[in-house]
CSV table of C-alpha atoms in Angstrom, one decimal:
chain,number,residue,atom,x,y,z
A,26,MET,CA,0.0,0.0,0.0
A,27,PRO,CA,1.6,3.3,-1.0
A,28,LEU,CA,2.2,5.7,1.8
A,29,LYS,CA,2.2,9.5,1.9
A,30,PRO,CA,5.4,11.0,0.5
A,31,ALA,CA,6.0,12.5,4.0
A,32,ALA,CA,6.7,9.1,5.3
A,33,CYS,CA,9.6,8.4,2.9
A,34,ARG,CA,11.5,11.6,2.8
A,35,GLY,CA,15.0,11.1,1.7
A,36,ARG,CA,15.0,7.4,1.8
A,37,SER,CA,15.8,6.3,-1.8
A,38,HIS,CA,18.6,4.1,-0.5
A,39,THR,CA,16.2,1.2,-0.2
A,40,GLY,CA,15.0,1.3,-3.8
A,41,ASP,CA,16.8,1.1,-7.1
A,42,PRO,CA,19.1,4.1,-7.1
A,43,SER,CA,18.5,4.5,-10.8
A,44,ASP,CA,15.0,5.8,-9.8
A,45,ALA,CA,14.4,9.6,-9.6
A,46,GLY,CA,14.4,9.1,-5.9
A,47,ALA,CA,18.2,8.5,-6.0
A,48,SER,CA,18.6,12.2,-5.7
A,49,VAL,CA,17.1,13.0,-2.3
A,50,ALA,CA,16.9,15.7,0.3
A,51,LEU,CA,18.7,14.2,3.2
A,52,GLU,CA,17.2,14.6,6.6
A,53,ASN,CA,14.7,17.0,5.1
A,54,ARG,CA,14.3,18.9,8.3
A,55,ALA,CA,12.9,21.7,6.1
A,56,ALA,CA,9.4,20.5,7.0
A,57,GLU,CA,10.0,21.8,10.6
A,58,PRO,CA,9.4,25.5,11.3
A,59,PRO,CA,12.4,27.6,12.3
A,60,ARG,CA,12.4,28.3,16.0
A,61,GLY,CA,10.3,31.3,16.8
A,62,GLN,CA,8.5,31.1,13.4
A,63,ALA,CA,5.4,29.1,14.1
A,64,GLY,CA,3.7,30.6,11.1
A,65,ASN,CA,5.9,28.4,8.9
A,66,ARG,CA,4.7,25.1,10.3
A,67,ARG,CA,3.1,24.1,7.0
A,68,LEU,CA,6.2,24.7,5.0
A,69,ARG,CA,6.4,22.5,2.0
A,70,GLY,CA,9.2,20.0,1.8
A,71,ARG,CA,7.6,16.6,2.3
A,72,THR,CA,8.0,15.0,-1.1
A,73,ALA,CA,11.7,14.5,-1.5
A,74,GLY,CA,11.7,12.4,-4.6
A,75,ALA,CA,10.4,8.9,-5.1
A,76,CYS,CA,10.9,6.2,-2.5
A,77,ASN,CA,10.2,2.5,-2.3
A,78,PRO,CA,6.9,2.2,-0.4
A,79,LEU,CA,7.9,-1.2,0.9
A,80,ALA,CA,10.7,0.5,2.8
A,81,THR,CA,8.6,3.0,4.5
A,82,LEU,CA,6.7,0.6,6.7
A,83,TYR,CA,8.2,0.1,10.2
A,84,SER,CA,8.3,-3.7,10.7
A,85,GLY,CA,8.5,-3.6,14.5
A,86,ARG,CA,10.4,-7.0,14.5
A,87,GLY,CA,7.4,-9.0,15.5
A,88,GLY,CA,6.6,-7.0,18.6
A,89,SER,CA,10.1,-7.2,20.0
A,90,ARG,CA,10.3,-3.5,20.3
A,91,SER,CA,8.7,-1.7,23.2
A,92,LEU,CA,7.9,1.9,23.6
A,93,ASN,CA,8.0,3.0,27.3
A,94,SER,CA,7.2,6.4,28.8
A,95,SER,CA,9.6,7.9,31.2
A,96,SER,CA,9.1,10.3,34.0
A,97,ALA,CA,9.7,13.4,31.9
A,98,PRO,CA,7.6,16.5,32.4
A,99,ALA,CA,4.0,16.2,31.1
A,100,GLN,CA,4.5,18.9,28.5
A,101,ALA,CA,7.3,16.9,26.8
A,102,ALA,CA,6.9,13.3,27.9
A,103,MET,CA,10.0,11.5,26.9
A,104,GLN,CA,9.7,8.0,25.5
A,105,ILE,CA,12.4,5.3,25.3
A,106,ILE,CA,12.6,2.7,22.4
A,107,ARG,CA,13.8,-0.6,23.8
A,108,HIS,CA,14.5,-3.6,21.7
A,109,SER,CA,14.9,-7.1,23.2
A,110,GLU,CA,18.4,-8.5,23.7
A,111,GLN,CA,17.7,-11.2,21.0
A,112,THR,CA,16.5,-8.6,18.5
A,113,LEU,CA,19.6,-6.5,18.9
A,114,LYS,CA,21.8,-9.6,18.8
A,115,THR,CA,20.2,-10.7,15.5
A,116,ALA,CA,20.4,-7.2,14.1
A,117,LEU,CA,24.2,-7.1,14.8
A,118,ILE,CA,25.3,-10.7,14.1
A,119,SER,CA,22.5,-12.1,11.9
A,120,LYS,CA,21.3,-15.7,11.8
A,121,ASN,CA,22.9,-16.3,8.4
A,122,PRO,CA,25.7,-18.8,9.1
A,123,VAL,CA,28.1,-17.0,6.7
A,124,LEU,CA,27.6,-13.7,8.4
A,125,VAL,CA,27.8,-15.3,11.9
A,126,SER,CA,31.2,-16.9,10.8
A,127,GLN,CA,32.4,-13.4,9.6
A,128,TYR,CA,31.5,-12.0,13.0
A,129,GLU,CA,33.3,-14.7,14.9
A,130,LYS,CA,36.5,-13.9,12.9
A,131,LEU,CA,36.6,-10.4,14.2
A,132,ASP,CA,39.2,-9.5,16.8
A,133,ALA,CA,38.1,-10.6,20.3
A,134,GLY,CA,38.2,-7.0,21.5
A,135,GLU,CA,36.0,-5.9,18.6
A,136,GLN,CA,33.5,-8.6,19.4
A,137,ARG,CA,33.6,-7.6,23.1
A,138,LEU,CA,32.8,-4.0,22.2
A,139,MET,CA,30.1,-4.8,19.7
A,140,ASN,CA,28.4,-7.3,22.1
A,141,GLU,CA,27.7,-4.3,24.3
A,142,ALA,CA,24.8,-3.6,21.9
A,143,PHE,CA,22.7,-6.3,23.5
A,144,GLN,CA,23.9,-5.9,27.1
A,145,PRO,CA,21.1,-4.2,29.1
A,146,ALA,CA,23.5,-2.7,31.6
A,147,SER,CA,25.8,-1.2,29.0
A,148,ASP,CA,26.9,2.3,29.8
A,149,LEU,CA,28.4,2.7,26.3
A,150,PHE,CA,25.3,2.2,24.1
A,151,GLY,CA,21.9,3.2,25.2
A,152,PRO,CA,18.4,3.1,23.8
A,153,ILE,CA,16.9,5.8,21.5
A,154,THR,CA,14.9,8.5,23.3
A,155,LEU,CA,12.0,10.4,21.8
A,156,HIS,CA,11.3,13.8,23.2
A,157,SER,CA,8.3,15.0,21.0
A,158,PRO,CA,5.9,13.8,18.3
A,159,SER,CA,7.9,15.7,15.8
A,160,ASP,CA,11.0,13.5,16.3
A,161,TRP,CA,12.1,11.5,13.3
A,162,ILE,CA,11.1,8.0,14.1
A,163,THR,CA,7.6,9.1,15.2
A,164,SER,CA,6.9,11.3,12.2
A,165,HIS,CA,8.6,9.3,9.5
A,166,PRO,CA,8.1,5.5,9.7
A,167,GLU,CA,10.9,3.6,8.0
A,168,ALA,CA,11.9,-0.1,7.8
A,169,PRO,CA,14.9,-0.7,10.0
A,170,GLN,CA,18.1,-2.0,8.5
A,171,ASP,CA,20.0,-4.7,10.3
A,172,PHE,CA,23.5,-5.8,9.3
A,173,GLU,CA,22.3,-8.6,7.1
A,174,GLN,CA,20.1,-6.3,5.1
A,175,PHE,CA,22.9,-3.8,4.7
A,176,PHE,CA,25.3,-6.6,3.6
A,177,SER,CA,22.8,-8.0,1.1
A,178,ASP,CA,21.7,-4.6,-0.4
A,179,PRO,CA,22.4,-5.0,-4.2
A,180,TYR,CA,22.5,-1.2,-4.7
A,181,ARG,CA,25.0,-0.5,-1.9
A,182,LYS,CA,28.2,1.2,-3.1
A,183,THR,CA,31.5,0.0,-1.6
A,184,PRO,CA,34.9,1.6,-2.0
A,185,SER,CA,37.1,-0.3,-4.5
A,186,PRO,CA,40.9,-0.4,-4.7
A,187,ASN,CA,40.7,2.3,-7.4
A,188,LYS,CA,38.1,4.4,-5.7
A,189,ARG,CA,39.0,4.9,-2.1
A,190,SER,CA,39.0,8.6,-1.8
A,191,ILE,CA,36.5,11.0,-0.2
A,192,TYR,CA,36.7,14.4,-1.8
A,193,ILE,CA,35.6,17.6,-0.1
A,194,GLN,CA,34.7,20.6,-2.1
A,195,SER,CA,34.1,23.9,-0.3
A,196,ILE,CA,31.8,26.4,-2.0
A,197,GLY,CA,32.2,30.0,-1.0
A,198,SER,CA,34.0,31.1,2.1
A,199,LEU,CA,33.6,29.0,5.3
A,200,GLY,CA,35.0,31.6,7.7
A,201,ASN,CA,35.2,35.3,8.2
A,202,THR,CA,38.8,35.4,7.0
A,203,ARG,CA,40.9,33.3,4.7
A,204,ILE,CA,42.8,31.8,7.6
A,205,ILE,CA,39.6,30.8,9.5
A,206,SER,CA,38.1,29.3,6.3
A,207,GLU,CA,41.3,27.3,5.6
A,208,GLU,CA,41.6,26.0,9.2
A,209,TYR,CA,37.9,25.1,9.4
A,210,ILE,CA,38.1,22.9,6.3
A,211,LYS,CA,41.3,21.3,7.6
A,212,TRP,CA,39.5,20.4,10.8
A,213,LEU,CA,36.6,18.8,8.9
A,214,THR,CA,39.0,17.0,6.6
A,215,GLY,CA,41.0,15.6,9.5
A,216,TYR,CA,37.8,14.5,11.3
A,217,CYS,CA,36.6,12.6,8.2
A,218,LYS,CA,40.0,10.9,7.9
A,219,ALA,CA,39.7,9.6,11.4
A,220,TYR,CA,36.0,8.7,11.2
A,221,PHE,CA,36.3,6.9,7.9
A,222,TYR,CA,39.6,5.4,8.9
A,223,GLY,CA,41.4,3.7,6.0
A,224,LEU,CA,40.1,5.9,3.3
A,225,ARG,CA,41.9,8.9,1.8
A,226,VAL,CA,40.2,12.3,2.3
A,227,LYS,CA,41.3,14.9,-0.1
A,228,LEU,CA,40.4,18.6,-0.7
A,229,LEU,CA,39.4,20.0,-4.0
A,230,GLU,CA,40.4,23.6,-4.7
A,231,PRO,CA,37.8,25.9,-3.0
A,232,VAL,CA,35.5,27.7,-5.5
A,233,PRO,CA,33.2,30.7,-5.2
A,234,VAL,CA,29.5,30.3,-5.8
A,235,SER,CA,29.8,31.9,-9.3
A,236,VAL,CA,31.9,29.0,-10.6
A,237,THR,CA,29.0,26.6,-10.0
A,238,ARG,CA,26.6,28.6,-12.1
A,239,CYS,CA,23.8,27.6,-9.7
A,240,SER,CA,20.5,29.4,-9.3
A,241,PHE,CA,20.0,31.4,-6.1
A,242,ARG,CA,17.4,33.4,-4.2
A,243,VAL,CA,16.5,35.2,-1.0
A,244,ASN,CA,14.3,33.0,1.3
A,245,GLU,CA,10.9,34.8,1.7
A,246,ASN,CA,10.6,33.6,5.3
A,247,THR,CA,14.1,34.0,6.8
A,248,HIS,CA,15.3,36.6,4.2
A,249,ASN,CA,18.7,34.9,3.9
A,250,LEU,CA,20.6,34.0,0.7
A,251,GLN,CA,20.1,30.4,-0.6
A,252,ILE,CA,21.7,28.4,-3.4
A,253,HIS,CA,20.0,25.6,-5.4
A,254,ALA,CA,21.2,22.2,-4.2
A,255,GLY,CA,20.4,20.3,-7.4
A,256,ASP,CA,22.5,22.7,-9.5
A,257,ILE,CA,25.4,22.2,-7.0
A,258,LEU,CA,25.1,18.4,-7.4
A,259,LYS,CA,25.4,18.7,-11.2
A,260,PHE,CA,28.5,20.8,-10.7
A,261,LEU,CA,30.0,18.2,-8.3
A,262,LYS,CA,29.3,15.3,-10.6
A,263,LYS,CA,31.2,17.0,-13.4
A,264,LYS,CA,34.2,17.6,-11.1
A,265,LYS,CA,34.3,14.1,-9.6
A,266,PRO,CA,37.8,12.7,-9.9
A,267,GLU,CA,38.5,9.2,-11.2
A,268,ASP,CA,39.6,7.8,-7.9
A,269,ALA,CA,36.7,9.3,-5.9
A,270,PHE,CA,34.3,7.1,-3.9
A,271,CYS,CA,32.3,10.2,-3.3
A,272,VAL,CA,32.5,14.0,-3.5
A,273,VAL,CA,30.8,16.1,-0.8
A,274,GLY,CA,30.3,19.8,-1.1
A,275,ILE,CA,30.2,21.9,2.0
A,276,THR,CA,29.0,25.5,2.3
A,277,MET,CA,28.0,28.2,4.8
A,278,ILE,CA,25.2,29.3,2.4
A,279,ASP,CA,21.7,28.0,3.0
A,280,LEU,CA,20.3,25.5,0.5
A,281,TYR,CA,16.9,25.0,-1.2
A,282,PRO,CA,16.1,22.0,-3.5
A,283,ARG,CA,13.2,23.6,-5.5
A,284,ASP,CA,11.2,26.8,-5.5
A,285,SER,CA,8.3,25.5,-3.4
A,286,TRP,CA,10.6,24.4,-0.6
A,287,ASN,CA,11.7,26.5,2.4
A,288,PHE,CA,15.2,25.0,2.8
A,289,VAL,CA,17.1,21.8,3.2
A,290,PHE,CA,20.2,21.0,5.2
A,291,GLY,CA,21.6,18.7,2.5
A,292,GLN,CA,20.9,16.8,-0.7
A,293,ALA,CA,22.7,13.9,-2.3
A,294,SER,CA,22.7,11.7,-5.4
A,295,LEU,CA,23.5,8.2,-4.2
A,296,THR,CA,23.8,7.0,-7.8
A,297,ASP,CA,26.4,9.6,-8.6
A,298,GLY,CA,28.1,9.5,-5.2
A,299,VAL,CA,27.9,13.3,-4.7
A,300,GLY,CA,26.3,15.4,-2.0
A,301,ILE,CA,26.0,19.0,-0.8
A,302,PHE,CA,25.6,20.0,2.8
A,303,SER,CA,25.1,23.5,4.4
A,304,PHE,CA,26.1,24.5,7.9
A,305,ALA,CA,24.5,28.0,7.6
A,306,ARG,CA,21.8,27.2,10.1
A,307,TYR,CA,24.2,25.8,12.7
A,308,GLY,CA,25.3,29.2,13.8
A,309,SER,CA,24.0,30.3,17.2
A,310,ASP,CA,22.3,33.4,15.7
A,311,PHE,CA,20.5,32.0,12.7
A,312,TYR,CA,17.0,32.0,14.2
A,313,SER,CA,17.6,35.2,16.1
A,314,MET,CA,15.7,38.4,15.3
A,315,HIS,CA,19.1,40.0,15.0
A,316,TYR,CA,20.5,37.6,12.4
A,317,LYS,CA,23.0,39.5,10.4
A,318,GLY,CA,22.6,37.4,7.2
A,319,LYS,CA,19.2,38.9,6.2
A,320,VAL,CA,19.0,40.4,2.8
A,321,LYS,CA,16.3,43.0,2.3
A,322,LYS,CA,16.0,42.6,-1.5
A,323,LEU,CA,17.8,40.6,-4.2
A,324,LYS,CA,19.5,43.0,-6.6
A,325,LYS,CA,20.4,40.9,-9.6
A,326,THR,CA,21.4,42.5,-12.9
A,327,SER,CA,21.5,39.2,-14.8
A,328,SER,CA,21.5,35.4,-14.3
A,329,SER,CA,25.3,35.5,-14.2
A,330,ASP,CA,25.5,38.3,-11.6
A,331,TYR,CA,26.8,36.6,-8.4
A,332,SER,CA,28.1,39.8,-6.8
A,333,ILE,CA,25.7,39.5,-3.9
A,334,PHE,CA,27.8,36.6,-2.6
A,335,ASP,CA,30.9,38.8,-2.4
A,336,ASN,CA,30.3,39.7,1.3
A,337,TYR,CA,27.6,37.3,2.5
A,338,TYR,CA,27.3,36.7,6.2
A,339,ILE,CA,29.2,33.8,7.7
A,340,PRO,CA,28.6,32.7,11.3
A,341,GLU,CA,31.4,32.5,13.8
A,342,ILE,CA,33.1,29.1,14.0
A,343,THR,CA,32.5,28.0,17.5
A,344,SER,CA,33.1,24.6,19.1
A,345,VAL,CA,29.3,23.8,18.8
A,346,LEU,CA,29.2,24.7,15.2
A,347,LEU,CA,32.2,22.5,14.5
A,348,LEU,CA,30.6,19.6,16.3
A,349,ARG,CA,27.3,20.1,14.4
A,350,SER,CA,29.2,20.3,11.1
A,351,CYS,CA,31.2,17.1,11.9
A,352,LYS,CA,27.9,15.3,12.8
A,353,THR,CA,26.2,16.3,9.6
A,354,LEU,CA,29.1,15.5,7.3
A,355,THR,CA,29.8,12.0,8.7
A,356,HIS,CA,26.0,11.2,9.0
A,357,GLU,CA,25.4,12.0,5.3
A,358,ILE,CA,28.6,10.3,4.0
A,359,GLY,CA,27.3,7.3,6.0
A,360,HIS,CA,24.2,7.4,3.8
A,361,ILE,CA,26.4,7.3,0.7
A,362,PHE,CA,28.0,4.1,2.1
A,363,GLY,CA,24.4,2.6,2.2
A,364,LEU,CA,23.7,3.0,6.0
A,365,ARG,CA,20.1,3.9,6.5
A,366,HIS,CA,18.7,5.7,9.5
A,367,CYS,CA,19.4,3.7,12.6
A,368,GLN,CA,16.4,2.6,14.7
A,369,TRP,CA,18.3,0.3,17.1
A,370,LEU,CA,20.2,2.3,19.6
A,371,ALA,CA,21.3,5.9,20.2
A,372,CYS,CA,23.6,6.5,17.1
A,373,LEU,CA,25.0,9.1,14.7
A,374,MET,CA,22.8,7.5,12.0
A,375,GLN,CA,19.5,8.3,13.7
A,376,GLY,CA,17.3,10.5,11.6
A,377,SER,CA,16.7,14.0,12.9
A,378,ASN,CA,13.7,16.2,12.1
A,379,HIS,CA,15.0,19.4,13.7
A,380,LEU,CA,18.1,21.0,15.2
A,381,GLU,CA,17.3,20.0,18.8
A,382,GLU,CA,17.0,16.4,17.8
A,383,ALA,CA,20.2,16.6,15.8
A,384,ASP,CA,22.0,18.0,18.9
A,385,ARG,CA,20.8,15.0,21.0
A,386,ARG,CA,22.2,12.5,18.4
A,387,PRO,CA,25.6,11.2,19.5
A,388,LEU,CA,28.8,11.5,17.5
A,389,ASN,CA,29.4,7.7,17.7
A,390,LEU,CA,28.0,4.8,15.7
A,391,CYS,CA,26.1,2.1,17.6
A,392,PRO,CA,27.6,-1.4,17.2
A,393,ILE,CA,25.2,-2.4,14.4
A,394,CYS,CA,26.1,0.7,12.3
A,395,LEU,CA,29.8,0.3,13.3
A,396,ARG,CA,29.9,-3.2,11.9
A,397,LYS,CA,28.3,-1.9,8.7
A,398,LEU,CA,30.9,0.8,8.2
A,399,GLN,CA,33.7,-1.6,9.1
A,400,CYS,CA,32.4,-4.1,6.6
A,401,ALA,CA,32.4,-1.3,3.9
A,402,ILE,CA,35.9,0.1,4.7
A,403,GLY,CA,37.8,-2.7,6.5
A,404,PHE,CA,39.3,-0.7,9.3
A,405,SER,CA,40.7,-1.7,12.7
A,406,THR,CA,38.3,-0.4,15.3
A,407,VAL,CA,41.1,0.3,17.8
A,408,GLU,CA,43.1,2.3,15.3
A,409,ARG,CA,40.0,4.2,14.2
A,410,TYR,CA,39.2,5.2,17.8
A,411,LYS,CA,42.8,6.2,18.4
A,412,ALA,CA,42.7,8.4,15.3
A,413,LEU,CA,39.6,10.1,16.6
A,414,VAL,CA,41.3,10.8,20.0
A,415,ARG,CA,44.3,12.2,18.2
A,416,TRP,CA,42.1,14.5,16.1
A,417,ILE,CA,40.6,15.9,19.3
A,418,ASP,CA,44.0,16.3,21.0
A,419,ASP,CA,46.0,17.6,18.1
A,420,GLU,CA,46.4,21.3,17.4
A,421,SER,CA,44.2,22.2,20.3
A,422,SER,CA,45.1,24.7,23.0
A,423,ASP,CA,44.4,24.5,26.7
A,424,THR,CA,41.6,27.1,26.3
A,425,PRO,CA,40.4,26.6,22.7
A,426,GLY,CA,37.3,28.8,23.0
A,427,ALA,CA,35.7,30.1,19.8
A,428,THR,CA,37.7,31.4,16.9
A,429,PRO,CA,37.6,35.2,16.8
A,430,GLU,CA,35.3,36.9,14.4
A,431,HIS,CA,38.2,38.8,12.9
A,432,SER,CA,41.3,36.7,13.0
A,433,ARG,CA,44.9,38.1,13.0
A,434,GLU,CA,46.0,36.4,9.9
A,435,ASP,CA,49.7,36.6,10.9
A,436,ASN,CA,49.1,34.2,13.8
A,437,GLY,CA,49.5,31.1,11.7
A,438,ASN,CA,47.4,28.1,12.8
A,439,LEU,CA,44.3,28.7,14.9
A,440,PRO,CA,43.5,26.6,18.0
A,441,LYS,CA,40.9,24.0,17.2
A,442,PRO,CA,37.7,24.7,19.2
A,443,VAL,CA,37.2,21.1,20.5
A,444,GLU,CA,35.7,21.7,24.0
A,445,ALA,CA,32.4,20.4,22.8
A,446,PHE,CA,34.1,17.1,21.9
A,447,LYS,CA,35.6,16.4,25.4
A,448,GLU,CA,32.7,14.3,26.6
A,449,TRP,CA,32.9,12.1,23.5
A,450,LYS,CA,36.7,11.7,24.0
A,451,GLU,CA,36.0,10.3,27.4
A,452,TRP,CA,33.5,7.9,25.8
A,453,ILE,CA,36.0,6.7,23.2
A,454,ILE,CA,38.6,6.1,25.9
A,455,LYS,CA,36.1,3.8,27.7
A,456,CYS,CA,35.6,1.9,24.4
A,457,LEU,CA,39.4,1.5,23.9
A,458,ALA,CA,39.5,0.0,27.4
A,459,VAL,CA,37.0,-2.6,26.4
A,460,LEU,CA,38.7,-3.2,23.1
A,461,GLN,CA,42.2,-3.6,24.7
A,462,LYS,CA,41.1,-5.5,27.8
């Protein structure tokens, strides 16, 4: 039975990627109103391409999932999604003898860590919590993807010996000065190298918006500049190097996928292995009445006039913005690897329908999604976690703080603002203790 398009936003992974739905609006949080703008609640943005209707139904695993209310305040009663130990064990290991044998060949420490997935008392991997009816799982039913389904997906793309590079293309300035922009993209690149340990992560030469020849507009609700996501994808596809597994564009300019949509955080073509993601709305002041990026009127002399982007507003690069950017970038690249939204445990690959839900989402992968990524790339889990700790520790000062709005360009490298990652570092160290026991 076909479902409403709202229930399958951005989920073309589950169907034939040759369908039109292979170009999708990822996360599609555009359907949620910006904070403080309740009048936008019915914003369009619920029809992100075609999707396989069979994949939109939540199977529930034969009733093995329970939904329990917690003692949260009545106005925002929190719910906890709990799966049975057997359900989680099957989702991780499978009952397929071949996949069970593969699991048993993993390093003993890796098995010990991944087995935490179905340990009720685990303090490393907890259940998913829902805080409102607008949270992703509640509002967008999807079929869960266990490891066996991931492994057997005929449309899943895997890095090959000749295509083991993730390319990052920055579009427009990412910081208020050249130094900040360069450092910020270095931080993101280093993070991706650690997160997708074993793959090469390379930078393409930064380009101004004008080079992409994309359409653009001023959003009628938020009055900020926006560039057309689909046009950027076409540009990235043309630039994709021969050795690329994927090319991801990043920008500090807001995105829109079509004229009738309010905005979108990101969009990708899974068939072509390209994606574009915006961090514009991750600044602390985006939803403020005093947001400095508002444009009163679009003055455009011709379709080739991109002068309005010469001095567009860029938010300050704070530790929180860096953390949000790292989350979005790795989550969406995870989709390009074929990982669907996680519905098993608290995990980076959970869907998010609004910024508050995205902030609750952890940086780490749950064991089920970790096994999927390890299967695709072939990394050592210990070495991957060590690389992530090094990224947090390297090039950071004792008091990183936020990068200044106007950097002194003769100061050389800027301190990496990693204070928002400290709690995660402590979590990784606990995992390393389990792995190396």
